[in-house]
Amino acid sequence: MRNLAQFLCMFVTLLFLPAAAEAKVQVSIDLSTQTMNVQASNGESYSWPISSARAGYVTPRGVYSAKSLQAMHYSKKYHNSPMPHSIFFRGGYAIHGTYATAALGRPASHGCVRISPAHAAKLYSLVRAEGATISISGSPPPSRHFASETHRHQRNHPHYAKSYQGAPSPVMSYAPTQHHVATGIFGAIMGE
């Protein structure tokens, strides 16, 4: 009887061990409300405002896993713009911190999902430890925010100011054009 009890205990342990090893952070992004809900396997949970793609750009919907993490990424496509604590989930699309925190809660990006730098650091730490399942759903509200507002705030941040020197005017370079609208789905391939 004792051997049977030990066998059953070992069997139950092995049965549940893979589930514990596969624990992942659950990241649910609702484009309709511009919010992100995070549930870690240790019970921690958070709800944060985000900025997704503005008019003329797309944030992809679906279920993804974290493909790569970079503590500090600089966008090759958009004037070397800083993307702190980037979690790439599909090609050049990432969840990352933004210094344009005044735009959080409404569409403002080129397709990436932006959150505050502090929230990005926390999420990055959780995902690095556990991995993540990222679910993006909903339809974004109409975008009424212009890029020049974002860049007016962003240029005051030291990381942005350093990387921005010598680049063309942000209003002209970030304003969507017919060309960008037509290729917007591919516009974030190199990072926002």
mmCIF file with all atom_site columns, C-alpha atoms in Angstrom:
data_model
loop_
_atom_site.group_PDB
_atom_site.id
_atom_site.type_symbol
_atom_site.label_atom_id
_atom_site.label_alt_id
_atom_site.label_comp_id
_atom_site.label_asym_id
_atom_site.label_entity_id
_atom_site.label_seq_id
_atom_site.pdbx_PDB_ins_code
_atom_site.Cartn_x
_atom_site.Cartn_y
_atom_site.Cartn_z
_atom_site.occupancy
_atom_site.B_iso_or_equiv
_atom_site.pdbx_formal_charge
_atom_site.auth_seq_id
_atom_site.auth_comp_id
_atom_site.auth_asym_id
_atom_site.auth_atom_id
_atom_site.pdbx_PDB_model_num
ATOM 1   C CA . MET A 1 1   ? 0.000   0.000  0.000   1.00 0.00 ? 1   MET A CA 1
ATOM 2   C CA . ARG A 1 2   ? 2.847   2.369  0.841   1.00 0.00 ? 2   ARG A CA 1
ATOM 3   C CA . ASN A 1 3   ? 4.454   1.801  -2.587  1.00 0.00 ? 3   ASN A CA 1
ATOM 4   C CA . LEU A 1 4   ? 1.140   2.503  -4.273  1.00 0.00 ? 4   LEU A CA 1
ATOM 5   C CA . ALA A 1 5   ? 0.805   5.799  -2.354  1.00 0.00 ? 5   ALA A CA 1
ATOM 6   C CA . GLN A 1 6   ? 4.365   6.817  -3.340  1.00 0.00 ? 6   GLN A CA 1
ATOM 7   C CA . PHE A 1 7   ? 3.671   5.916  -6.977  1.00 0.00 ? 7   PHE A CA 1
ATOM 8   C CA . LEU A 1 8   ? 0.441   7.952  -7.000  1.00 0.00 ? 8   LEU A CA 1
ATOM 9   C CA . CYS A 1 9   ? 2.209   10.924 -5.383  1.00 0.00 ? 9   CYS A CA 1
ATOM 10  C CA . MET A 1 10  ? 4.992   10.786 -7.988  1.00 0.00 ? 10  MET A CA 1
ATOM 11  C CA . PHE A 1 11  ? 2.462   10.392 -10.830 1.00 0.00 ? 11  PHE A CA 1
ATOM 12  C CA . VAL A 1 12  ? 0.423   13.410 -9.658  1.00 0.00 ? 12  VAL A CA 1
ATOM 13  C CA . THR A 1 13  ? 3.610   15.484 -9.285  1.00 0.00 ? 13  THR A CA 1
ATOM 14  C CA . LEU A 1 14  ? 4.747   14.606 -12.815 1.00 0.00 ? 14  LEU A CA 1
ATOM 15  C CA . LEU A 1 15  ? 1.272   15.245 -14.168 1.00 0.00 ? 15  LEU A CA 1
ATOM 16  C CA . PHE A 1 16  ? 1.188   18.822 -12.874 1.00 0.00 ? 16  PHE A CA 1
ATOM 17  C CA . LEU A 1 17  ? 4.881   19.669 -13.292 1.00 0.00 ? 17  LEU A CA 1
ATOM 18  C CA . PRO A 1 18  ? 4.660   20.577 -17.019 1.00 0.00 ? 18  PRO A CA 1
ATOM 19  C CA . ALA A 1 19  ? 1.738   22.929 -16.324 1.00 0.00 ? 19  ALA A CA 1
ATOM 20  C CA . ALA A 1 20  ? 3.766   24.761 -13.689 1.00 0.00 ? 20  ALA A CA 1
ATOM 21  C CA . ALA A 1 21  ? 6.806   24.928 -15.978 1.00 0.00 ? 21  ALA A CA 1
ATOM 22  C CA . GLU A 1 22  ? 4.664   26.399 -18.775 1.00 0.00 ? 22  GLU A CA 1
ATOM 23  C CA . ALA A 1 23  ? 3.198   29.176 -16.620 1.00 0.00 ? 23  ALA A CA 1
ATOM 24  C CA . LYS A 1 24  ? 3.146   32.392 -18.587 1.00 0.00 ? 24  LYS A CA 1
ATOM 25  C CA . VAL A 1 25  ? 2.136   35.969 -18.067 1.00 0.00 ? 25  VAL A CA 1
ATOM 26  C CA . GLN A 1 26  ? -1.281  36.585 -19.633 1.00 0.00 ? 26  GLN A CA 1
ATOM 27  C CA . VAL A 1 27  ? -1.381  39.951 -21.420 1.00 0.00 ? 27  VAL A CA 1
ATOM 28  C CA . SER A 1 28  ? -4.823  41.005 -22.675 1.00 0.00 ? 28  SER A CA 1
ATOM 29  C CA . ILE A 1 29  ? -4.955  44.171 -24.767 1.00 0.00 ? 29  ILE A CA 1
ATOM 30  C CA . ASP A 1 30  ? -8.327  45.729 -25.565 1.00 0.00 ? 30  ASP A CA 1
ATOM 31  C CA . LEU A 1 31  ? -8.016  48.195 -28.430 1.00 0.00 ? 31  LEU A CA 1
ATOM 32  C CA . SER A 1 32  ? -11.591 49.440 -27.835 1.00 0.00 ? 32  SER A CA 1
ATOM 33  C CA . THR A 1 33  ? -10.785 50.719 -24.344 1.00 0.00 ? 33  THR A CA 1
ATOM 34  C CA . GLN A 1 34  ? -7.050  51.283 -24.951 1.00 0.00 ? 34  GLN A CA 1
ATOM 35  C CA . THR A 1 35  ? -6.192  49.197 -21.890 1.00 0.00 ? 35  THR A CA 1
ATOM 36  C CA . MET A 1 36  ? -3.878  46.303 -21.066 1.00 0.00 ? 36  MET A CA 1
ATOM 37  C CA . ASN A 1 37  ? -4.639  43.764 -18.361 1.00 0.00 ? 37  ASN A CA 1
ATOM 38  C CA . VAL A 1 38  ? -1.742  41.679 -17.086 1.00 0.00 ? 38  VAL A CA 1
ATOM 39  C CA . GLN A 1 39  ? -2.041  38.506 -15.023 1.00 0.00 ? 39  GLN A CA 1
ATOM 40  C CA . ALA A 1 40  ? 1.160   36.874 -13.751 1.00 0.00 ? 40  ALA A CA 1
ATOM 41  C CA . SER A 1 41  ? 1.260   33.253 -12.607 1.00 0.00 ? 41  SER A CA 1
ATOM 42  C CA . ASN A 1 42  ? 2.181   34.392 -9.089  1.00 0.00 ? 42  ASN A CA 1
ATOM 43  C CA . GLY A 1 43  ? -1.178  36.181 -8.756  1.00 0.00 ? 43  GLY A CA 1
ATOM 44  C CA . GLU A 1 44  ? -0.001  39.720 -9.537  1.00 0.00 ? 44  GLU A CA 1
ATOM 45  C CA . SER A 1 45  ? -2.408  41.587 -11.798 1.00 0.00 ? 45  SER A CA 1
ATOM 46  C CA . TYR A 1 46  ? -2.337  45.023 -13.374 1.00 0.00 ? 46  TYR A CA 1
ATOM 47  C CA . SER A 1 47  ? -4.462  47.226 -15.615 1.00 0.00 ? 47  SER A CA 1
ATOM 48  C CA . TRP A 1 48  ? -2.700  49.958 -17.590 1.00 0.00 ? 48  TRP A CA 1
ATOM 49  C CA . PRO A 1 49  ? -3.607  52.512 -20.282 1.00 0.00 ? 49  PRO A CA 1
ATOM 50  C CA . ILE A 1 50  ? -2.030  51.972 -23.695 1.00 0.00 ? 50  ILE A CA 1
ATOM 51  C CA . SER A 1 51  ? -1.685  53.678 -27.048 1.00 0.00 ? 51  SER A CA 1
ATOM 52  C CA . SER A 1 52  ? -2.182  51.531 -30.130 1.00 0.00 ? 52  SER A CA 1
ATOM 53  C CA . ALA A 1 53  ? -2.102  52.426 -33.830 1.00 0.00 ? 53  ALA A CA 1
ATOM 54  C CA . ARG A 1 54  ? -3.507  55.782 -34.828 1.00 0.00 ? 54  ARG A CA 1
ATOM 55  C CA . ALA A 1 55  ? -5.469  56.390 -38.042 1.00 0.00 ? 55  ALA A CA 1
ATOM 56  C CA . GLY A 1 56  ? -3.637  55.086 -41.099 1.00 0.00 ? 56  GLY A CA 1
ATOM 57  C CA . TYR A 1 57  ? -1.750  52.382 -39.151 1.00 0.00 ? 57  TYR A CA 1
ATOM 58  C CA . VAL A 1 58  ? -2.646  48.965 -37.729 1.00 0.00 ? 58  VAL A CA 1
ATOM 59  C CA . THR A 1 59  ? -2.043  47.142 -34.466 1.00 0.00 ? 59  THR A CA 1
ATOM 60  C CA . PRO A 1 60  ? -2.467  43.454 -35.333 1.00 0.00 ? 60  PRO A CA 1
ATOM 61  C CA . ARG A 1 61  ? -5.174  41.512 -33.503 1.00 0.00 ? 61  ARG A CA 1
ATOM 62  C CA . GLY A 1 62  ? -4.747  37.896 -32.468 1.00 0.00 ? 62  GLY A CA 1
ATOM 63  C CA . VAL A 1 63  ? -2.934  35.744 -29.937 1.00 0.00 ? 63  VAL A CA 1
ATOM 64  C CA . TYR A 1 64  ? 0.864   35.860 -29.861 1.00 0.00 ? 64  TYR A CA 1
ATOM 65  C CA . SER A 1 65  ? 3.821   34.837 -27.747 1.00 0.00 ? 65  SER A CA 1
ATOM 66  C CA . ALA A 1 66  ? 6.792   37.011 -26.859 1.00 0.00 ? 66  ALA A CA 1
ATOM 67  C CA . LYS A 1 67  ? 9.337   36.456 -29.664 1.00 0.00 ? 67  LYS A CA 1
ATOM 68  C CA . SER A 1 68  ? 12.213  38.617 -28.381 1.00 0.00 ? 68  SER A CA 1
ATOM 69  C CA . LEU A 1 69  ? 12.938  41.100 -25.638 1.00 0.00 ? 69  LEU A CA 1
ATOM 70  C CA . GLN A 1 70  ? 15.235  44.127 -25.805 1.00 0.00 ? 70  GLN A CA 1
ATOM 71  C CA . ALA A 1 71  ? 15.917  46.337 -22.785 1.00 0.00 ? 71  ALA A CA 1
ATOM 72  C CA . MET A 1 72  ? 16.411  49.334 -25.123 1.00 0.00 ? 72  MET A CA 1
ATOM 73  C CA . HIS A 1 73  ? 15.586  49.241 -28.806 1.00 0.00 ? 73  HIS A CA 1
ATOM 74  C CA . TYR A 1 74  ? 15.913  52.189 -31.183 1.00 0.00 ? 74  TYR A CA 1
ATOM 75  C CA . SER A 1 75  ? 13.552  52.210 -34.156 1.00 0.00 ? 75  SER A CA 1
ATOM 76  C CA . LYS A 1 76  ? 15.386  51.965 -37.455 1.00 0.00 ? 76  LYS A CA 1
ATOM 77  C CA . LYS A 1 77  ? 12.260  53.034 -39.311 1.00 0.00 ? 77  LYS A CA 1
ATOM 78  C CA . TYR A 1 78  ? 11.264  56.098 -37.259 1.00 0.00 ? 78  TYR A CA 1
ATOM 79  C CA . HIS A 1 79  ? 14.315  58.312 -36.688 1.00 0.00 ? 79  HIS A CA 1
ATOM 80  C CA . ASN A 1 80  ? 16.022  56.111 -34.120 1.00 0.00 ? 80  ASN A CA 1
ATOM 81  C CA . SER A 1 81  ? 13.138  56.697 -31.663 1.00 0.00 ? 81  SER A CA 1
ATOM 82  C CA . PRO A 1 82  ? 13.682  54.960 -28.317 1.00 0.00 ? 82  PRO A CA 1
ATOM 83  C CA . MET A 1 83  ? 11.531  51.937 -27.463 1.00 0.00 ? 83  MET A CA 1
ATOM 84  C CA . PRO A 1 84  ? 12.456  51.024 -23.855 1.00 0.00 ? 84  PRO A CA 1
ATOM 85  C CA . HIS A 1 85  ? 11.695  47.520 -22.586 1.00 0.00 ? 85  HIS A CA 1
ATOM 86  C CA . SER A 1 86  ? 10.501  46.198 -25.941 1.00 0.00 ? 86  SER A CA 1
ATOM 87  C CA . ILE A 1 87  ? 8.647   42.893 -26.095 1.00 0.00 ? 87  ILE A CA 1
ATOM 88  C CA . PHE A 1 88  ? 8.381   41.929 -29.779 1.00 0.00 ? 88  PHE A CA 1
ATOM 89  C CA . PHE A 1 89  ? 5.433   39.686 -30.570 1.00 0.00 ? 89  PHE A CA 1
ATOM 90  C CA . ARG A 1 90  ? 5.025   39.812 -34.367 1.00 0.00 ? 90  ARG A CA 1
ATOM 91  C CA . GLY A 1 91  ? 7.728   40.986 -36.760 1.00 0.00 ? 91  GLY A CA 1
ATOM 92  C CA . GLY A 1 92  ? 8.521   44.587 -35.843 1.00 0.00 ? 92  GLY A CA 1
ATOM 93  C CA . TYR A 1 93  ? 5.429   44.971 -33.625 1.00 0.00 ? 93  TYR A CA 1
ATOM 94  C CA . ALA A 1 94  ? 6.192   45.302 -29.940 1.00 0.00 ? 94  ALA A CA 1
ATOM 95  C CA . ILE A 1 95  ? 4.851   46.326 -26.584 1.00 0.00 ? 95  ILE A CA 1
ATOM 96  C CA . HIS A 1 96  ? 7.223   49.009 -25.308 1.00 0.00 ? 96  HIS A CA 1
ATOM 97  C CA . GLY A 1 97  ? 7.559   52.033 -23.089 1.00 0.00 ? 97  GLY A CA 1
ATOM 98  C CA . THR A 1 98  ? 6.940   55.533 -24.367 1.00 0.00 ? 98  THR A CA 1
ATOM 99  C CA . TYR A 1 99  ? 8.021   58.927 -23.100 1.00 0.00 ? 99  TYR A CA 1
ATOM 100 C CA . ALA A 1 100 ? 4.870   60.425 -24.662 1.00 0.00 ? 100 ALA A CA 1
ATOM 101 C CA . THR A 1 101 ? 2.767   59.406 -21.660 1.00 0.00 ? 101 THR A CA 1
ATOM 102 C CA . ALA A 1 102 ? 0.226   62.187 -22.270 1.00 0.00 ? 102 ALA A CA 1
ATOM 103 C CA . ALA A 1 103 ? -0.986  60.188 -25.314 1.00 0.00 ? 103 ALA A CA 1
ATOM 104 C CA . LEU A 1 104 ? -1.701  57.002 -23.329 1.00 0.00 ? 104 LEU A CA 1
ATOM 105 C CA . GLY A 1 105 ? -5.342  56.003 -23.367 1.00 0.00 ? 105 GLY A CA 1
ATOM 106 C CA . ARG A 1 106 ? -5.872  56.847 -27.040 1.00 0.00 ? 106 ARG A CA 1
ATOM 107 C CA . PRO A 1 107 ? -4.470  55.679 -30.403 1.00 0.00 ? 107 PRO A CA 1
ATOM 108 C CA . ALA A 1 108 ? -1.139  57.382 -31.144 1.00 0.00 ? 108 ALA A CA 1
ATOM 109 C CA . SER A 1 109 ? 1.427   54.859 -32.428 1.00 0.00 ? 109 SER A CA 1
ATOM 110 C CA . HIS A 1 110 ? 2.551   53.446 -35.766 1.00 0.00 ? 110 HIS A CA 1
ATOM 111 C CA . GLY A 1 111 ? 1.247   50.011 -34.720 1.00 0.00 ? 111 GLY A CA 1
ATOM 112 C CA . CYS A 1 112 ? 3.143   49.061 -31.599 1.00 0.00 ? 112 CYS A CA 1
ATOM 113 C CA . VAL A 1 113 ? 1.445   48.965 -28.201 1.00 0.00 ? 113 VAL A CA 1
ATOM 114 C CA . ARG A 1 114 ? 2.847   51.729 -26.016 1.00 0.00 ? 114 ARG A CA 1
ATOM 115 C CA . ILE A 1 115 ? 2.733   51.838 -22.207 1.00 0.00 ? 115 ILE A CA 1
ATOM 116 C CA . SER A 1 116 ? 4.444   54.047 -19.633 1.00 0.00 ? 116 SER A CA 1
ATOM 117 C CA . PRO A 1 117 ? 8.158   53.425 -19.032 1.00 0.00 ? 117 PRO A CA 1
ATOM 118 C CA . ALA A 1 118 ? 7.519   52.155 -15.481 1.00 0.00 ? 118 ALA A CA 1
ATOM 119 C CA . HIS A 1 119 ? 4.813   49.746 -16.649 1.00 0.00 ? 119 HIS A CA 1
ATOM 120 C CA . ALA A 1 120 ? 7.013   48.594 -19.538 1.00 0.00 ? 120 ALA A CA 1
ATOM 121 C CA . ALA A 1 121 ? 9.845   47.827 -17.113 1.00 0.00 ? 121 ALA A CA 1
ATOM 122 C CA . LYS A 1 122 ? 7.509   45.819 -14.859 1.00 0.00 ? 122 LYS A CA 1
ATOM 123 C CA . LEU A 1 123 ? 6.000   43.872 -17.773 1.00 0.00 ? 123 LEU A CA 1
ATOM 124 C CA . TYR A 1 124 ? 9.445   43.234 -19.266 1.00 0.00 ? 124 TYR A CA 1
ATOM 125 C CA . SER A 1 125 ? 10.622  41.756 -15.955 1.00 0.00 ? 125 SER A CA 1
ATOM 126 C CA . LEU A 1 126 ? 7.575   39.481 -15.673 1.00 0.00 ? 126 LEU A CA 1
ATOM 127 C CA . VAL A 1 127 ? 7.793   38.284 -19.286 1.00 0.00 ? 127 VAL A CA 1
ATOM 128 C CA . ARG A 1 128 ? 11.535  37.689 -19.053 1.00 0.00 ? 128 ARG A CA 1
ATOM 129 C CA . ALA A 1 129 ? 10.924  35.407 -16.060 1.00 0.00 ? 129 ALA A CA 1
ATOM 130 C CA . GLU A 1 130 ? 7.854   33.527 -17.358 1.00 0.00 ? 130 GLU A CA 1
ATOM 131 C CA . GLY A 1 131 ? 7.238   34.184 -21.054 1.00 0.00 ? 131 GLY A CA 1
ATOM 132 C CA . ALA A 1 132 ? 3.887   35.552 -22.171 1.00 0.00 ? 132 ALA A CA 1
ATOM 133 C CA . THR A 1 133 ? 0.715   34.940 -24.068 1.00 0.00 ? 133 THR A CA 1
ATOM 134 C CA . ILE A 1 134 ? -0.383  38.217 -25.645 1.00 0.00 ? 134 ILE A CA 1
ATOM 135 C CA . SER A 1 135 ? -3.997  38.567 -26.749 1.00 0.00 ? 135 SER A CA 1
ATOM 136 C CA . ILE A 1 136 ? -5.035  41.653 -28.739 1.00 0.00 ? 136 ILE A CA 1
ATOM 137 C CA . SER A 1 137 ? -8.723  42.237 -29.465 1.00 0.00 ? 137 SER A CA 1
ATOM 138 C CA . GLY A 1 138 ? -11.290 44.954 -30.075 1.00 0.00 ? 138 GLY A CA 1
ATOM 139 C CA . SER A 1 139 ? -11.565 47.810 -32.508 1.00 0.00 ? 139 SER A CA 1
ATOM 140 C CA . PRO A 1 140 ? -9.671  50.999 -31.771 1.00 0.00 ? 140 PRO A CA 1
ATOM 141 C CA . PRO A 1 141 ? -11.649 54.195 -31.180 1.00 0.00 ? 141 PRO A CA 1
ATOM 142 C CA . PRO A 1 142 ? -11.301 56.947 -33.790 1.00 0.00 ? 142 PRO A CA 1
ATOM 143 C CA . SER A 1 143 ? -7.886  58.587 -33.651 1.00 0.00 ? 143 SER A CA 1
ATOM 144 C CA . ARG A 1 144 ? -7.992  62.335 -33.019 1.00 0.00 ? 144 ARG A CA 1
ATOM 145 C CA . HIS A 1 145 ? -4.419  62.792 -31.830 1.00 0.00 ? 145 HIS A CA 1
ATOM 146 C CA . PHE A 1 146 ? -1.752  64.307 -34.075 1.00 0.00 ? 146 PHE A CA 1
ATOM 147 C CA . ALA A 1 147 ? 1.863   63.169 -34.004 1.00 0.00 ? 147 ALA A CA 1
ATOM 148 C CA . SER A 1 148 ? 3.155   66.701 -33.441 1.00 0.00 ? 148 SER A CA 1
ATOM 149 C CA . GLU A 1 149 ? 1.628   66.657 -29.920 1.00 0.00 ? 149 GLU A CA 1
ATOM 150 C CA . THR A 1 150 ? 3.423   63.412 -29.118 1.00 0.00 ? 150 THR A CA 1
ATOM 151 C CA . HIS A 1 151 ? 6.749   64.664 -30.387 1.00 0.00 ? 151 HIS A CA 1
ATOM 152 C CA . ARG A 1 152 ? 6.496   67.985 -28.575 1.00 0.00 ? 152 ARG A CA 1
ATOM 153 C CA . HIS A 1 153 ? 6.439   66.004 -25.282 1.00 0.00 ? 153 HIS A CA 1
ATOM 154 C CA . GLN A 1 154 ? 8.802   63.274 -26.420 1.00 0.00 ? 154 GLN A CA 1
ATOM 155 C CA . ARG A 1 155 ? 11.577  65.612 -27.587 1.00 0.00 ? 155 ARG A CA 1
ATOM 156 C CA . ASN A 1 156 ? 12.002  66.829 -24.004 1.00 0.00 ? 156 ASN A CA 1
ATOM 157 C CA . HIS A 1 157 ? 13.084  63.380 -22.864 1.00 0.00 ? 157 HIS A CA 1
ATOM 158 C CA . PRO A 1 158 ? 16.886  62.859 -22.807 1.00 0.00 ? 158 PRO A CA 1
ATOM 159 C CA . HIS A 1 159 ? 16.843  59.501 -24.687 1.00 0.00 ? 159 HIS A CA 1
ATOM 160 C CA . TYR A 1 160 ? 14.753  61.001 -27.460 1.00 0.00 ? 160 TYR A CA 1
ATOM 161 C CA . ALA A 1 161 ? 16.656  64.278 -27.647 1.00 0.00 ? 161 ALA A CA 1
ATOM 162 C CA . LYS A 1 162 ? 19.957  62.397 -28.018 1.00 0.00 ? 162 LYS A CA 1
ATOM 163 C CA . SER A 1 163 ? 18.703  60.158 -30.834 1.00 0.00 ? 163 SER A CA 1
ATOM 164 C CA . TYR A 1 164 ? 16.715  62.881 -32.585 1.00 0.00 ? 164 TYR A CA 1
ATOM 165 C CA . GLN A 1 165 ? 19.554  65.312 -33.372 1.00 0.00 ? 165 GLN A CA 1
ATOM 166 C CA . GLY A 1 166 ? 19.826  66.038 -37.067 1.00 0.00 ? 166 GLY A CA 1
ATOM 167 C CA . ALA A 1 167 ? 16.604  64.259 -38.058 1.00 0.00 ? 167 ALA A CA 1
ATOM 168 C CA . PRO A 1 168 ? 13.979  66.019 -40.159 1.00 0.00 ? 168 PRO A CA 1
ATOM 169 C CA . SER A 1 169 ? 11.034  67.827 -38.598 1.00 0.00 ? 169 SER A CA 1
ATOM 170 C CA . PRO A 1 170 ? 8.852   65.377 -36.605 1.00 0.00 ? 170 PRO A CA 1
ATOM 171 C CA . VAL A 1 171 ? 5.635   66.974 -37.838 1.00 0.00 ? 171 VAL A CA 1
ATOM 172 C CA . MET A 1 172 ? 6.509   66.368 -41.469 1.00 0.00 ? 172 MET A CA 1
ATOM 173 C CA . SER A 1 173 ? 8.158   62.988 -40.994 1.00 0.00 ? 173 SER A CA 1
ATOM 174 C CA . TYR A 1 174 ? 5.467   61.488 -38.776 1.00 0.00 ? 174 TYR A CA 1
ATOM 175 C CA . ALA A 1 175 ? 2.401   62.919 -40.486 1.00 0.00 ? 175 ALA A CA 1
ATOM 176 C CA . PRO A 1 176 ? 0.590   60.109 -42.306 1.00 0.00 ? 176 PRO A CA 1
ATOM 177 C CA . THR A 1 177 ? 0.477   60.439 -46.070 1.00 0.00 ? 177 THR A CA 1
ATOM 178 C CA . GLN A 1 178 ? -1.362  58.471 -48.712 1.00 0.00 ? 178 GLN A CA 1
ATOM 179 C CA . HIS A 1 179 ? 1.799   56.395 -49.183 1.00 0.00 ? 179 HIS A CA 1
ATOM 180 C CA . HIS A 1 180 ? 1.906   55.472 -45.478 1.00 0.00 ? 180 HIS A CA 1
ATOM 181 C CA . VAL A 1 181 ? -1.796  54.662 -45.406 1.00 0.00 ? 181 VAL A CA 1
ATOM 182 C CA . ALA A 1 182 ? -1.390  52.204 -48.272 1.00 0.00 ? 182 ALA A CA 1
ATOM 183 C CA . THR A 1 183 ? 1.581   50.492 -46.613 1.00 0.00 ? 183 THR A CA 1
ATOM 184 C CA . GLY A 1 184 ? 0.578   51.063 -42.984 1.00 0.00 ? 184 GLY A CA 1
ATOM 185 C CA . ILE A 1 185 ? 0.198   47.364 -42.221 1.00 0.00 ? 185 ILE A CA 1
ATOM 186 C CA . PHE A 1 186 ? 3.830   46.888 -43.178 1.00 0.00 ? 186 PHE A CA 1
ATOM 187 C CA . GLY A 1 187 ? 4.979   50.226 -41.759 1.00 0.00 ? 187 GLY A CA 1
ATOM 188 C CA . ALA A 1 188 ? 5.984   48.861 -38.364 1.00 0.00 ? 188 ALA A CA 1
ATOM 189 C CA . ILE A 1 189 ? 8.072   45.947 -39.607 1.00 0.00 ? 189 ILE A CA 1
ATOM 190 C CA . MET A 1 190 ? 11.299  47.589 -38.441 1.00 0.00 ? 190 MET A CA 1
ATOM 191 C CA . GLY A 1 191 ? 9.837   48.679 -35.110 1.00 0.00 ? 191 GLY A CA 1
ATOM 192 C CA . GLU A 1 192 ? 7.696   51.646 -34.435 1.00 0.00 ? 192 GLU A CA 1
#
